[in-house]
Amino acid sequence: MNTLLSNLREILDDRGVITDPVEAEAYLEERRGRFHGKSQIIVRPRDAAEVQAVVKACTAQKTPLVPQGGNTGLCGGAVANADQIILSLERLKQIRAIDPANNTMTVEAGCILAELQTTARDAGRFFPLSLAAEGSCQIGGNLATNAGGINVLRYGNARDQVLGLEAVMPSGELLSDLHGLRKNNTGYDLKQLLIGSEGTLGIITAATLKLYPYPDQSATALVALHDLPASIAFLERAQSGSGGTLCSFELMHRVGLDFAFKHVSGCSDPMTAPHEWYVLLSLQASGDAINVDTLLSAIL
Ligand SMILES: Cc1cc2nc3c(=O)[nH]c(=O)nc-3n(C[C@H](O)[C@H](O)[C@H](O)COP(=O)(O)OP(=O)(O)OC[C@H]3O[C@@H](n4cnc5c(N)ncnc54)[C@H](O)[C@@H]3O)c2cc1C
């Protein structure tokens, strides 16, 4: 480890290597406290070239690396053992390009998801990936886990948002496939193998992502249902009656609402009587051609 540590210090700047246990703690603790890492070295490269150099140095010493994004994953995938090094992507934060005409943005892996949503919005566009951890999870982590979130019904999972990918392979080579071409029918699609591989095949350093028109209309409803089969019938009704504007359809049992009423201040039951199942649904659209309030009223 000592030879490797001095190699890593040569590759990275002063803030690029953490060995102080107090400073390292933030990278070792899974946020619910269910997993606790033992890694003694955290590396924080600034760009893809530094990631490549770190991977080559670790491969040469046969030392495993665990990539870490926002560390919001709930199954301990970003937690590392004592003989493993954590590679945090938090300093790869560049927006490399945004192209509203082509509806794409090319961003580095360490960008926080909520910041990318804002970047897209500032350009008059919409980036639909959205989940409760969006204030701290990173796009690299979202792609590594093929995250879902609340808009999957309409826009698909994280993998459906990707046109191009850049990643560092275990050899240290850079897989550079960043492009914004939609009608791409060339050969094998290696990026889709890397997406969802949770850091086991390579380290994602950047991606070209799809953008959409910003939905300036939104209508939301909480619907109470007597039983589970009613939710399937209601989903069919919402899908066929919403003209393609249905974004979210979240099914919740009464137990979940009871937790919220009990523990979230200011949260109370909006219905006159309790029901066993609830659906929170959302319709969104851009422009004036469709009115989502009218569509929602018709569905209800
Ligand atoms: C409140 C809350 C709500 C959530 N809601 C959802 C949800 O709706 N849908 C959903 O799918 N998940 C959800 N999650 C889980 C989690 O937020 C997602 O899995 C998220 O995509 C993880 O991103 P991260 O940056 O935190 O990754 P991390 O937790 O840091 O890492 C996750 C895995 O990806 C690997 N990894 C991270 N970055 C890279 C990279 N650049 N290259 C290669 N591998 C990498 C890690 O090694 C690890 O195996 C939720 C979590 C919380 C706390």
GROMACS .gro file of C-alpha atoms and ligand atoms in nm:
model
  353
    1MET     CA    1   0.000   0.000   0.000
    2ASN     CA    2   0.287   0.242   0.078
    3THR     CA    3   0.427   0.234  -0.279
    4LEU     CA    4   0.078   0.280  -0.418
    5LEU     CA    5   0.006   0.567  -0.179
    6SER     CA    6   0.316   0.757  -0.288
    7ASN     CA    7   0.226   0.692  -0.656
    8LEU     CA    8  -0.124   0.828  -0.593
    9ARG     CA    9   0.020   1.139  -0.424
   10GLU     CA   10   0.232   1.199  -0.734
   11ILE     CA   11  -0.068   1.165  -0.966
   12LEU     CA   12  -0.311   1.380  -0.767
   13ASP     CA   13  -0.298   1.725  -0.605
   14ASP     CA   14  -0.299   1.796  -0.228
   15ARG     CA   15  -0.677   1.763  -0.204
   16GLY     CA   16  -0.679   1.449  -0.417
   17VAL     CA   17  -0.572   1.194  -0.153
   18ILE     CA   18  -0.736   1.155   0.189
   19THR     CA   19  -0.582   0.931   0.454
   20ASP     CA   20  -0.686   1.123   0.767
   21PRO     CA   21  -0.947   0.897   0.937
   22VAL     CA   22  -1.161   1.193   1.049
   23GLU     CA   23  -1.177   1.336   0.697
   24ALA     CA   24  -1.228   0.989   0.548
   25GLU     CA   25  -1.531   0.921   0.769
   26ALA     CA   26  -1.773   1.102   0.536
   27TYR     CA   27  -1.685   0.853   0.258
   28LEU     CA   28  -1.710   0.543   0.478
   29GLU     CA   29  -2.053   0.579   0.635
   30GLU     CA   30  -2.361   0.463   0.449
   31ARG     CA   31  -2.619   0.726   0.543
   32ARG     CA   32  -2.858   0.497   0.731
   33GLY     CA   33  -2.564   0.348   0.923
   34ARG     CA   34  -2.628  -0.005   0.790
   35PHE     CA   35  -2.286  -0.042   0.624
   36HIS     CA   36  -1.957   0.101   0.744
   37GLY     CA   37  -1.651   0.102   0.518
   38LYS     CA   38  -1.295   0.041   0.635
   39SER     CA   39  -1.103   0.189   0.343
   40GLN     CA   40  -0.793   0.382   0.451
   41ILE     CA   41  -0.737   0.574   0.128
   42ILE     CA   42  -0.987   0.797  -0.053
   43VAL     CA   43  -0.883   0.944  -0.389
   44ARG     CA   44  -1.052   1.245  -0.549
   45PRO     CA   45  -0.935   1.291  -0.910
   46ARG     CA   46  -1.024   1.613  -1.095
   47ASP     CA   47  -1.077   1.478  -1.446
   48ALA     CA   48  -1.091   1.164  -1.661
   49ALA     CA   49  -0.713   1.170  -1.720
   50GLU     CA   50  -0.651   1.156  -1.344
   51VAL     CA   51  -0.907   0.874  -1.310
   52GLN     CA   52  -0.713   0.684  -1.579
   53ALA     CA   53  -0.381   0.737  -1.400
   54VAL     CA   54  -0.528   0.624  -1.065
   55VAL     CA   55  -0.682   0.312  -1.223
   56LYS     CA   56  -0.351   0.222  -1.391
   57ALA     CA   57  -0.160   0.267  -1.062
   58CYS     CA   58  -0.411   0.053  -0.868
   59THR     CA   59  -0.425  -0.215  -1.138
   60ALA     CA   60  -0.043  -0.236  -1.136
   61GLN     CA   61  -0.053  -0.301  -0.760
   62LYS     CA   62  -0.360  -0.531  -0.789
   63THR     CA   63  -0.549  -0.308  -0.547
   64PRO     CA   64  -0.929  -0.294  -0.589
   65LEU     CA   65  -1.100   0.042  -0.641
   66VAL     CA   66  -1.459   0.122  -0.544
   67PRO     CA   67  -1.611   0.418  -0.731
   68GLN     CA   68  -1.828   0.641  -0.515
   69GLY     CA   69  -2.082   0.900  -0.628
   70GLY     CA   70  -2.312   1.076  -0.384
   71ASN     CA   71  -2.312   0.767  -0.157
   72THR     CA   72  -2.694   0.761  -0.151
   73GLY     CA   73  -2.726   0.400  -0.272
   74LEU     CA   74  -2.912   0.186  -0.021
   75CYS     CA   75  -2.733  -0.147  -0.064
   76GLY     CA   76  -2.373  -0.068   0.035
   77GLY     CA   77  -2.234  -0.071  -0.322
   78ALA     CA   78  -2.017   0.237  -0.262
   79VAL     CA   79  -1.878   0.107   0.069
   80ALA     CA   80  -1.521  -0.030   0.060
   81ASN     CA   81  -1.320  -0.279   0.268
   82ALA     CA   82  -0.981  -0.209   0.430
   83ASP     CA   83  -0.786  -0.344   0.129
   84GLN     CA   84  -0.985  -0.133  -0.119
   85ILE     CA   85  -0.951   0.231  -0.223
   86ILE     CA   86  -1.251   0.459  -0.268
   87LEU     CA   87  -1.244   0.671  -0.582
   88SER     CA   88  -1.482   0.962  -0.532
   89LEU     CA   89  -1.612   1.129  -0.850
   90GLU     CA   90  -1.717   1.445  -0.662
   91ARG     CA   91  -1.460   1.671  -0.833
   92LEU     CA   92  -1.563   1.578  -1.189
   93LYS     CA   93  -1.830   1.849  -1.202
   94GLN     CA   94  -1.796   2.015  -1.543
   95ILE     CA   95  -2.092   2.075  -1.772
   96ARG     CA   96  -1.890   2.009  -2.088
   97ALA     CA   97  -2.159   2.119  -2.334
   98ILE     CA   98  -2.527   2.200  -2.356
   99ASP     CA   99  -2.702   2.197  -2.693
  100PRO     CA  100  -3.070   2.303  -2.666
  101ALA     CA  101  -3.118   2.270  -3.044
  102ASN     CA  102  -3.014   1.903  -3.032
  103ASN     CA  103  -3.176   1.856  -2.688
  104THR     CA  104  -2.859   1.722  -2.527
  105MET     CA  105  -2.610   1.805  -2.254
  106THR     CA  106  -2.271   1.649  -2.192
  107VAL     CA  107  -2.182   1.642  -1.824
  108GLU     CA  108  -1.922   1.490  -1.596
  109ALA     CA  109  -2.003   1.203  -1.362
  110GLY     CA  110  -1.978   1.401  -1.037
  111CYS     CA  111  -2.252   1.652  -1.125
  112ILE     CA  112  -2.534   1.647  -0.868
  113LEU     CA  113  -2.864   1.539  -1.026
  114ALA     CA  114  -3.064   1.841  -0.898
  115GLU     CA  115  -2.800   2.078  -1.040
  116LEU     CA  116  -2.837   1.912  -1.382
  117GLN     CA  117  -3.214   1.958  -1.367
  118THR     CA  118  -3.152   2.330  -1.303
  119THR     CA  119  -2.893   2.351  -1.582
  120ALA     CA  120  -3.144   2.202  -1.825
  121ARG     CA  121  -3.419   2.434  -1.704
  122ASP     CA  122  -3.195   2.740  -1.742
  123ALA     CA  123  -3.156   2.639  -2.108
  124GLY     CA  124  -3.536   2.607  -2.144
  125ARG     CA  125  -3.518   2.228  -2.139
  126PHE     CA  126  -3.619   1.944  -1.906
  127PHE     CA  127  -3.405   1.662  -1.769
  128PRO     CA  128  -3.663   1.412  -1.639
  129LEU     CA  129  -3.462   1.189  -1.404
  130SER     CA  130  -3.596   1.274  -1.056
  131LEU     CA  131  -3.571   1.092  -0.723
  132ALA     CA  132  -3.577   1.188  -0.357
  133ALA     CA  133  -3.195   1.171  -0.331
  134GLU     CA  134  -3.151   1.419  -0.621
  135GLY     CA  135  -2.996   1.687  -0.397
  136SER     CA  136  -2.693   1.466  -0.326
  137CYS     CA  137  -2.677   1.174  -0.574
  138GLN     CA  138  -2.452   1.216  -0.879
  139ILE     CA  139  -2.533   1.145  -1.242
  140GLY     CA  140  -2.247   0.891  -1.255
  141GLY     CA  141  -2.408   0.704  -0.965
  142ASN     CA  142  -2.750   0.731  -1.130
  143LEU     CA  143  -2.614   0.571  -1.447
  144ALA     CA  144  -2.411   0.309  -1.258
  145THR     CA  145  -2.730   0.200  -1.080
  146ASN     CA  146  -2.966   0.263  -1.375
  147ALA     CA  147  -3.178   0.469  -1.134
  148GLY     CA  148  -3.554   0.491  -1.180
  149GLY     CA  149  -3.730   0.770  -0.993
  150ILE     CA  150  -4.076   0.920  -1.038
  151ASN     CA  151  -4.092   0.982  -1.414
  152VAL     CA  152  -4.012   0.634  -1.547
  153LEU     CA  153  -4.358   0.574  -1.693
  154ARG     CA  154  -4.311   0.848  -1.949
  155TYR     CA  155  -3.935   0.890  -1.989
  156GLY     CA  156  -3.787   0.554  -1.885
  157ASN     CA  157  -3.500   0.469  -1.649
  158ALA     CA  158  -3.160   0.642  -1.633
  159ARG     CA  159  -3.031   0.424  -1.921
  160ASP     CA  160  -3.301   0.567  -2.148
  161GLN     CA  161  -3.161   0.920  -2.097
  162VAL     CA  162  -2.815   0.838  -2.235
  163LEU     CA  163  -2.689   0.895  -2.590
  164GLY     CA  164  -2.316   0.880  -2.523
  165LEU     CA  165  -2.082   0.770  -2.245
  166GLU     CA  166  -1.720   0.811  -2.138
  167ALA     CA  167  -1.570   0.561  -1.895
  168VAL     CA  168  -1.233   0.441  -1.769
  169MET     CA  169  -1.181   0.066  -1.813
  170PRO     CA  170  -0.991  -0.153  -1.560
  171SER     CA  171  -0.684  -0.131  -1.788
  172GLY     CA  172  -0.691   0.249  -1.754
  173GLU     CA  173  -0.800   0.293  -2.117
  174LEU     CA  174  -1.064   0.555  -2.188
  175LEU     CA  175  -1.382   0.438  -2.359
  176SER     CA  176  -1.480   0.762  -2.531
  177ASP     CA  177  -1.823   0.743  -2.689
  178LEU     CA  178  -1.969   1.086  -2.620
  179HIS     CA  179  -2.208   1.186  -2.895
  180GLY     CA  180  -2.556   1.328  -2.931
  181LEU     CA  181  -2.669   1.121  -3.230
  182ARG     CA  182  -3.011   0.961  -3.184
  183LYS     CA  183  -3.023   0.754  -3.502
  184ASN     CA  184  -2.711   0.559  -3.411
  185ASN     CA  185  -2.708   0.201  -3.540
  186THR     CA  186  -2.335   0.130  -3.524
  187GLY     CA  187  -2.232  -0.206  -3.379
  188TYR     CA  188  -2.235  -0.309  -3.015
  189ASP     CA  189  -2.377  -0.070  -2.757
  190LEU     CA  190  -2.107  -0.086  -2.488
  191LYS     CA  191  -2.249   0.208  -2.295
  192GLN     CA  192  -2.562   0.010  -2.211
  193LEU     CA  193  -2.342  -0.266  -2.066
  194LEU     CA  194  -2.172  -0.014  -1.837
  195ILE     CA  195  -2.501   0.148  -1.732
  196GLY     CA  196  -2.639  -0.050  -1.439
  197SER     CA  197  -2.310  -0.234  -1.378
  198GLU     CA  198  -2.255  -0.054  -1.042
  199GLY     CA  199  -1.886   0.013  -1.103
  200THR     CA  200  -1.796  -0.352  -1.170
  201LEU     CA  201  -1.696  -0.300  -1.536
  202GLY     CA  202  -1.549   0.051  -1.536
  203ILE     CA  203  -1.574   0.402  -1.395
  204ILE     CA  204  -1.816   0.636  -1.571
  205THR     CA  205  -1.658   0.980  -1.611
  206ALA     CA  206  -1.905   1.164  -1.838
  207ALA     CA  207  -2.227   1.119  -2.034
  208THR     CA  208  -2.425   1.286  -2.310
  209LEU     CA  209  -2.784   1.304  -2.188
  210LYS     CA  210  -3.117   1.361  -2.363
  211LEU     CA  211  -3.317   1.675  -2.287
  212TYR     CA  212  -3.686   1.742  -2.352
  213PRO     CA  213  -3.911   2.047  -2.391
  214TYR     CA  214  -3.977   2.200  -2.048
  215PRO     CA  215  -4.326   2.097  -1.929
  216ASP     CA  216  -4.490   2.429  -1.841
  217GLN     CA  217  -4.820   2.262  -1.752
  218SER     CA  218  -4.857   2.022  -1.462
  219ALA     CA  219  -5.158   1.866  -1.289
  220THR     CA  220  -5.136   1.638  -0.986
  221ALA     CA  221  -5.397   1.434  -0.798
  222LEU     CA  222  -5.407   1.204  -0.496
  223VAL     CA  223  -5.666   0.932  -0.553
  224ALA     CA  224  -5.800   0.693  -0.287
  225LEU     CA  225  -5.881   0.336  -0.395
  226HIS     CA  226  -6.058   0.050  -0.218
  227ASP     CA  227  -5.834  -0.233  -0.337
  228LEU     CA  228  -5.530  -0.324  -0.547
  229PRO     CA  229  -5.717  -0.438  -0.864
  230ALA     CA  230  -5.877  -0.092  -0.875
  231SER     CA  231  -5.529   0.059  -0.915
  232ILE     CA  232  -5.462  -0.148  -1.230
  233ALA     CA  233  -5.793  -0.041  -1.381
  234PHE     CA  234  -5.717   0.320  -1.286
  235LEU     CA  235  -5.368   0.301  -1.445
  236GLU     CA  236  -5.521   0.179  -1.772
  237ARG     CA  237  -5.775   0.461  -1.759
  238ALA     CA  238  -5.507   0.722  -1.683
  239GLN     CA  239  -5.278   0.598  -1.960
  240SER     CA  240  -5.544   0.582  -2.228
  241GLY     CA  241  -5.710   0.910  -2.127
  242SER     CA  242  -5.405   1.131  -2.075
  243GLY     CA  243  -5.286   1.171  -2.435
  244GLY     CA  244  -4.932   1.062  -2.348
  245THR     CA  245  -4.895   1.321  -2.068
  246LEU     CA  246  -4.894   1.075  -1.773
  247CYS     CA  247  -4.551   1.108  -1.603
  248SER     CA  248  -4.594   0.961  -1.257
  249PHE     CA  249  -4.824   0.703  -1.105
  250GLU     CA  250  -4.707   0.616  -0.754
  251LEU     CA  251  -4.905   0.348  -0.569
  252MET     CA  252  -4.902   0.381  -0.189
  253HIS     CA  253  -5.052   0.166   0.086
  254ARG     CA  254  -5.235   0.335   0.375
  255VAL     CA  255  -4.950   0.232   0.608
  256GLY     CA  256  -4.717   0.474   0.423
  257LEU     CA  257  -4.960   0.762   0.462
  258ASP     CA  258  -5.009   0.681   0.832
  259PHE     CA  259  -4.630   0.708   0.881
  260ALA     CA  260  -4.636   1.050   0.714
  261PHE     CA  261  -4.935   1.174   0.921
  262LYS     CA  262  -4.762   1.058   1.239
  263HIS     CA  263  -4.407   1.179   1.176
  264VAL     CA  264  -4.423   1.471   0.928
  265SER     CA  265  -4.534   1.794   1.090
  266GLY     CA  266  -4.824   1.968   0.915
  267CYS     CA  267  -4.915   1.652   0.721
  268SER     CA  268  -5.278   1.540   0.764
  269ASP     CA  269  -5.529   1.316   0.586
  270PRO     CA  270  -5.693   1.511   0.299
  271MET     CA  271  -5.968   1.246   0.255
  272THR     CA  272  -6.289   1.221   0.458
  273ALA     CA  273  -6.242   0.846   0.520
  274PRO     CA  274  -5.940   0.611   0.521
  275HIS     CA  275  -5.884   0.381   0.221
  276GLU     CA  276  -5.645   0.089   0.177
  277TRP     CA  277  -5.462   0.213  -0.135
  278TYR     CA  278  -5.375   0.552  -0.283
  279VAL     CA  279  -5.227   0.671  -0.611
  280LEU     CA  280  -5.036   0.995  -0.658
  281LEU     CA  281  -5.037   1.076  -1.028
  282SER     CA  282  -4.899   1.360  -1.233
  283LEU     CA  283  -4.968   1.479  -1.589
  284GLN     CA  284  -4.728   1.719  -1.760
  285ALA     CA  285  -4.726   1.889  -2.100
  286SER     CA  286  -4.553   2.166  -2.293
  287GLY     CA  287  -4.734   2.437  -2.487
  288ASP     CA  288  -5.106   2.512  -2.523
  289ALA     CA  289  -5.219   2.233  -2.757
  290ILE     CA  290  -5.318   2.013  -2.462
  291ASN     CA  291  -5.470   2.118  -2.129
  292VAL     CA  292  -5.359   1.877  -1.855
  293ASP     CA  293  -5.619   2.004  -1.602
  294THR     CA  294  -5.899   1.912  -1.846
  295LEU     CA  295  -5.741   1.571  -1.912
  296LEU     CA  296  -5.700   1.501  -1.540
  297SER     CA  297  -6.061   1.597  -1.465
  298ALA     CA  298  -6.180   1.359  -1.738
  299ILE     CA  299  -5.971   1.072  -1.598
  300LEU     CA  300  -6.102   1.126  -1.244
  301LIG     C1  301  -3.429   0.912  -0.021
  301LIG     C2  302  -3.378   0.824  -0.133
  301LIG     C3  303  -3.459   0.800  -0.243
  301LIG     C4  304  -3.415   0.719  -0.347
  301LIG     N1  305  -3.499   0.698  -0.453
  301LIG     C5  306  -3.457   0.620  -0.555
  301LIG     C6  307  -3.543   0.598  -0.669
  301LIG     O1  308  -3.655   0.649  -0.676
  301LIG     N2  309  -3.496   0.519  -0.769
  301LIG     C7  310  -3.371   0.462  -0.765
  301LIG     O2  311  -3.333   0.392  -0.860
  301LIG     N3  312  -3.289   0.482  -0.658
  301LIG     C8  313  -3.328   0.558  -0.554
  301LIG     N4  314  -3.246   0.577  -0.446
  301LIG     C9  315  -3.115   0.510  -0.440
  301LIG    C10  316  -2.996   0.599  -0.488
  301LIG     O3  317  -3.022   0.735  -0.468
  301LIG    C11  318  -2.970   0.575  -0.636
  301LIG     O4  319  -2.927   0.442  -0.653
  301LIG    C12  320  -2.866   0.670  -0.697
  301LIG     O5  321  -2.869   0.652  -0.837
  301LIG    C13  322  -2.724   0.646  -0.646
  301LIG     O6  323  -2.642   0.754  -0.689
  301LIG     P1  324  -2.512   0.795  -0.605
  301LIG     O7  325  -2.440   0.901  -0.681
  301LIG     O8  326  -2.547   0.829  -0.466
  301LIG     O9  327  -2.427   0.659  -0.611
  301LIG     P2  328  -2.350   0.583  -0.493
  301LIG    O10  329  -2.444   0.545  -0.385
  301LIG    O11  330  -2.229   0.659  -0.454
  301LIG    O12  331  -2.303   0.451  -0.571
  301LIG    C14  332  -2.398   0.354  -0.611
  301LIG    C15  333  -2.325   0.244  -0.691
  301LIG    O13  334  -2.275   0.297  -0.815
  301LIG    C16  335  -2.131   0.289  -0.821
  301LIG     N5  336  -2.087   0.416  -0.881
  301LIG    C17  337  -2.109   0.542  -0.835
  301LIG     N6  338  -2.059   0.633  -0.921
  301LIG    C18  339  -2.004   0.563  -1.023
  301LIG    C19  340  -1.936   0.600  -1.144
  301LIG     N7  341  -1.915   0.728  -1.175
  301LIG     N8  342  -1.893   0.501  -1.225
  301LIG    C20  343  -1.913   0.370  -1.195
  301LIG     N9  344  -1.976   0.329  -1.082
  301LIG    C21  345  -2.021   0.425  -0.998
  301LIG    C22  346  -2.085   0.267  -0.678
  301LIG    O14  347  -1.964   0.194  -0.674
  301LIG    C23  348  -2.202   0.187  -0.620
  301LIG    O15  349  -2.190   0.052  -0.656
  301LIG    C24  350  -3.287   0.659  -0.340
  301LIG    C25  351  -3.204   0.684  -0.230
  301LIG    C26  352  -3.248   0.765  -0.127
  301LIG    C27  353  -3.156   0.792  -0.011
   0.00000   0.00000   0.00000
